[in-house]
Amino acid sequence: DGGITQSPKYLFRKEGQNVTLSCEQNLNHDAMYWYRQDPGQGLRLIYYSQIVNDFQKGDIAEGYSVSREKKESFPLTVTSAQKNPTAFYLCASSYPLVRPSATNEKLFFGSGTQLSVL
Amino acid sequence: AQSVTQLDSQVPVFEEAPVELRCNYSSSVSVYLFWYVQYPNQGLQLLLKYLSGSTLVKGINGFEAEFNKSQTSFHLRKPSVHISDTAEYFCAVKENTGFQKLVFGTGTRLLVSP
């Protein structure tokens, strides 16, 4: 079955440590996204990538980094510069914009990673 | 830039009662509108979307929403809710010009009790 896989489901970070959240999709989507979810604040966009080897900052990119070396993978690193990393992180993907279909506006989400600070 | 407002953070309702979850948006251009649902500790699933055409949109699980351009609203409704509808509901907006990010509201928690 096609879908988006996020791992791990739960992750703990020590102070000063960098941690990497994995996101893999087998939907053949070009675009991928990382969102952060905090209670009462909805979803905020961290980074997004429209195509391999290219990515752009979202609204809250500070303290995070990403890479897009493969179409299927869009890992997110939470660096030590992110002082308040505790949150639920969601990865998503979508069809490329050039696809002439109404379904290209739909985001497909992974099941999320809960990151907590020790 | 576009924005979304969900005024109700939580909506309690009894089983089999009707419900309306409110969503208002702001944008200077035409938009696409979406409702997503999130069950506990899971990702989001698309309930329904408005891209163009009929302003009344029907989605999964018996939900529907109506796009009202003059009131810049996209309220979600269900005539009779079930316990299993208990979840967080997010309204989202995307400007339909090129590659624009999807902007989410803060969410409304629907609590259905017997």
Coordinates of C-alpha atoms in Angstrom, one line a residue:
Chain A
D1 CA 0.0 0.0 0.0
G2 CA 1.2 3.5 -0.8
G3 CA 1.7 6.0 2.0
I4 CA 3.9 8.1 4.2
T5 CA 5.9 6.6 6.9
Q6 CA 7.3 8.6 9.8
S7 CA 9.7 7.2 12.3
P8 CA 10.2 7.0 15.2
K9 CA 6.7 7.4 16.7
Y10 CA 8.3 8.8 19.9
L11 CA 11.6 10.5 20.3
F12 CA 13.4 12.1 23.2
R13 CA 16.1 14.7 22.9
K14 CA 18.7 15.6 25.4
E15 CA 19.8 19.2 25.8
G16 CA 22.3 20.3 23.2
Q17 CA 21.6 17.2 21.0
N18 CA 20.6 17.2 17.4
V19 CA 17.9 14.6 16.5
T20 CA 16.6 13.6 13.0
L21 CA 13.0 12.6 12.2
S22 CA 12.5 10.3 9.3
C23 CA 9.9 10.7 6.6
E24 CA 9.6 8.3 3.6
Q25 CA 6.9 8.2 1.0
N26 CA 6.2 5.7 -1.8
L27 CA 3.4 7.8 -3.5
N28 CA 5.7 9.2 -6.2
H29 CA 4.9 12.7 -4.9
D30 CA 7.2 15.5 -5.8
A31 CA 6.3 17.9 -3.0
M32 CA 7.0 17.2 0.7
Y33 CA 6.4 19.2 3.8
W34 CA 7.1 19.3 7.5
Y35 CA 4.7 20.8 10.0
R36 CA 4.9 21.3 13.7
Q37 CA 1.8 20.9 15.8
D38 CA 1.4 22.5 19.3
P39 CA -1.8 22.3 21.4
G40 CA -4.1 25.2 20.5
Q41 CA -1.9 26.5 17.7
G42 CA -2.8 24.3 14.8
L43 CA -0.1 23.3 12.3
R44 CA 2.8 25.5 11.4
L45 CA 5.0 25.0 8.3
I46 CA 8.6 24.4 9.0
Y47 CA 10.1 23.5 5.6
Y48 CA 8.8 22.3 2.3
S49 CA 10.3 20.9 -0.9
Q50 CA 8.8 21.0 -4.3
I51 CA 11.4 18.8 -6.0
V52 CA 14.5 16.8 -5.3
N53 CA 17.6 18.8 -4.2
D54 CA 15.5 21.9 -3.5
F55 CA 13.7 23.1 -0.4
Q56 CA 12.3 26.4 1.1
K57 CA 11.8 27.7 4.6
G58 CA 8.4 27.8 6.0
D59 CA 7.1 30.0 8.8
I60 CA 9.1 28.6 11.7
A61 CA 12.4 27.2 10.1
E62 CA 14.8 28.5 12.8
G63 CA 16.4 25.7 14.7
Y64 CA 15.6 23.1 12.0
S65 CA 17.3 21.8 8.9
V66 CA 16.2 19.4 6.1
S67 CA 17.6 17.7 3.1
R68 CA 16.0 16.3 -0.1
E69 CA 18.5 14.0 -1.8
K70 CA 15.9 11.5 -2.9
K71 CA 12.3 11.9 -4.0
E72 CA 11.1 9.5 -1.4
S73 CA 12.8 10.9 1.6
F74 CA 12.6 14.3 3.4
P75 CA 14.3 14.0 6.8
L76 CA 14.0 16.8 9.4
T77 CA 16.8 17.6 11.9
V78 CA 15.9 19.4 15.0
T79 CA 19.1 21.1 16.1
S80 CA 20.3 22.3 19.5
A81 CA 19.4 25.8 18.4
Q82 CA 15.7 24.9 18.7
K83 CA 15.1 25.8 22.3
N84 CA 11.5 24.6 22.5
P85 CA 11.4 21.4 20.4
T86 CA 8.7 19.5 22.3
A87 CA 5.8 19.1 19.8
F88 CA 4.1 16.7 17.4
Y89 CA 5.8 16.7 14.0
L90 CA 3.9 15.8 10.9
C91 CA 5.3 15.1 7.5
A92 CA 3.1 15.4 4.4
S93 CA 3.4 15.1 0.6
S94 CA 1.4 16.1 -2.4
Y95 CA 1.2 15.6 -6.2
P96 CA 3.3 18.1 -8.3
L97 CA 1.5 21.2 -9.3
V98 CA 2.0 20.5 -13.0
R99 CA -0.4 17.6 -12.7
P100 CA -3.7 18.6 -14.3
S101 CA -5.9 17.2 -11.7
A102 CA -8.0 18.5 -8.8
T103 CA -6.3 16.0 -6.5
N104 CA -3.0 17.8 -6.7
E105 CA -4.2 20.1 -3.9
K106 CA -4.6 17.3 -1.4
L107 CA -1.9 16.7 1.3
F108 CA -1.2 13.1 2.4
F109 CA 0.0 13.0 6.0
G110 CA 2.1 10.6 8.0
S111 CA 1.1 9.4 11.4
G112 CA 3.5 11.8 13.2
T113 CA 6.4 11.8 15.6
Q114 CA 6.1 13.1 19.2
L115 CA 9.4 14.8 20.2
S116 CA 10.0 15.5 23.9
V117 CA 12.9 16.9 25.8
L118 CA 14.5 14.9 28.6
Chain B
A1 CA -1.1 36.4 2.8
Q2 CA -4.0 34.1 3.6
S3 CA -5.2 33.2 7.1
V4 CA -7.8 31.0 8.7
T5 CA -9.8 31.5 11.9
Q6 CA -11.6 28.8 13.8
L7 CA -13.3 30.6 16.6
D8 CA -14.4 27.5 18.6
S9 CA -11.5 25.6 20.2
Q10 CA -13.9 23.0 21.5
V11 CA -17.5 21.9 20.6
P12 CA -19.3 19.5 22.9
V13 CA -22.3 17.8 21.5
F14 CA -24.5 14.8 22.2
E15 CA -24.6 11.8 20.0
E16 CA -27.1 12.0 17.1
A17 CA -27.3 15.8 17.4
P18 CA -26.4 18.1 14.5
V19 CA -23.1 20.0 14.6
E20 CA -21.5 23.0 12.9
L21 CA -17.8 23.8 13.1
R22 CA -17.1 27.4 12.0
C23 CA -14.3 28.5 9.7
N24 CA -13.6 32.0 8.3
Y25 CA -10.7 32.8 6.0
S26 CA -9.0 35.9 4.7
S27 CA -7.3 36.3 1.4
S28 CA -6.9 38.9 -1.4
V29 CA -7.2 36.3 -4.2
S30 CA -9.2 33.2 -4.9
V31 CA -8.6 30.3 -2.7
Y32 CA -9.0 26.6 -2.2
L33 CA -10.6 25.5 1.1
F34 CA -10.2 22.2 3.0
W35 CA -11.3 20.5 6.1
Y36 CA -9.0 17.8 7.7
V37 CA -9.7 15.5 10.6
Q38 CA -7.2 14.3 13.1
Y39 CA -7.8 11.3 15.4
P40 CA -5.7 11.0 18.6
N41 CA -2.0 10.5 17.9
Q42 CA -2.5 10.3 14.2
G43 CA -1.9 12.3 11.1
L44 CA -4.5 14.3 9.3
Q45 CA -7.0 13.0 6.8
L46 CA -8.9 15.0 4.2
L47 CA -12.6 15.3 4.9
L48 CA -13.6 17.5 2.0
K49 CA -12.3 20.3 -0.2
Y50 CA -13.7 23.2 -2.2
L51 CA -11.8 24.0 -5.4
S52 CA -14.5 25.5 -7.7
G53 CA -18.0 25.0 -8.8
S54 CA -20.8 24.1 -6.5
T55 CA -20.5 25.9 -3.1
L56 CA -21.9 22.9 -1.2
V57 CA -19.3 20.2 -0.9
K58 CA -19.9 16.8 0.5
G59 CA -17.1 14.8 2.1
I60 CA -16.5 11.5 3.8
N61 CA -18.3 10.2 7.0
G62 CA -21.5 12.3 6.2
F63 CA -19.8 15.7 6.6
E64 CA -20.5 18.6 4.3
A65 CA -19.4 22.2 4.1
E66 CA -20.6 25.3 2.3
F67 CA -18.4 27.9 0.7
N68 CA -19.8 31.4 1.2
K69 CA -17.6 34.0 -0.6
S70 CA -19.5 37.1 0.7
Q71 CA -19.0 36.0 4.3
T72 CA -15.6 34.4 3.6
S73 CA -16.7 31.3 5.4
F74 CA -16.5 27.5 5.0
H75 CA -18.4 26.0 7.9
L76 CA -18.5 22.2 8.4
R77 CA -21.7 20.5 9.2
K78 CA -23.1 17.1 10.0
P79 CA -26.8 16.4 10.6
S80 CA -26.2 13.6 13.2
V81 CA -22.9 12.9 14.9
H82 CA -21.6 9.6 16.2
I83 CA -19.2 8.9 19.1
S84 CA -16.6 8.0 16.5
D85 CA -16.6 11.6 15.2
T86 CA -14.8 12.7 18.3
A87 CA -11.6 14.2 16.9
E88 CA -9.8 17.5 16.1
Y89 CA -11.0 19.3 12.9
F90 CA -8.8 21.7 11.0
C91 CA -9.9 24.1 8.4
A92 CA -7.2 25.1 5.8
V93 CA -6.8 27.6 3.0
K94 CA -4.5 27.8 0.0
E95 CA -4.3 30.6 -2.5
N96 CA -4.9 29.2 -6.0
T97 CA -2.0 31.1 -7.6
G98 CA 1.1 28.9 -8.2
F99 CA 2.7 27.0 -5.5
Q100 CA 1.2 28.4 -2.3
K101 CA 1.5 26.8 1.1
L102 CA -1.5 25.4 2.9
V103 CA -2.4 27.5 5.9
F104 CA -4.2 25.8 8.8
G105 CA -6.5 27.1 11.4
T106 CA -5.9 26.4 15.1
G107 CA -8.4 23.5 15.1
T108 CA -11.7 22.7 16.8
R109 CA -12.0 19.7 19.1
L110 CA -15.4 18.0 18.6
L111 CA -16.4 16.0 21.7
V112 CA -19.4 13.7 21.2
S113 CA -20.9 12.2 24.3
P114 CA -23.6 9.6 24.7

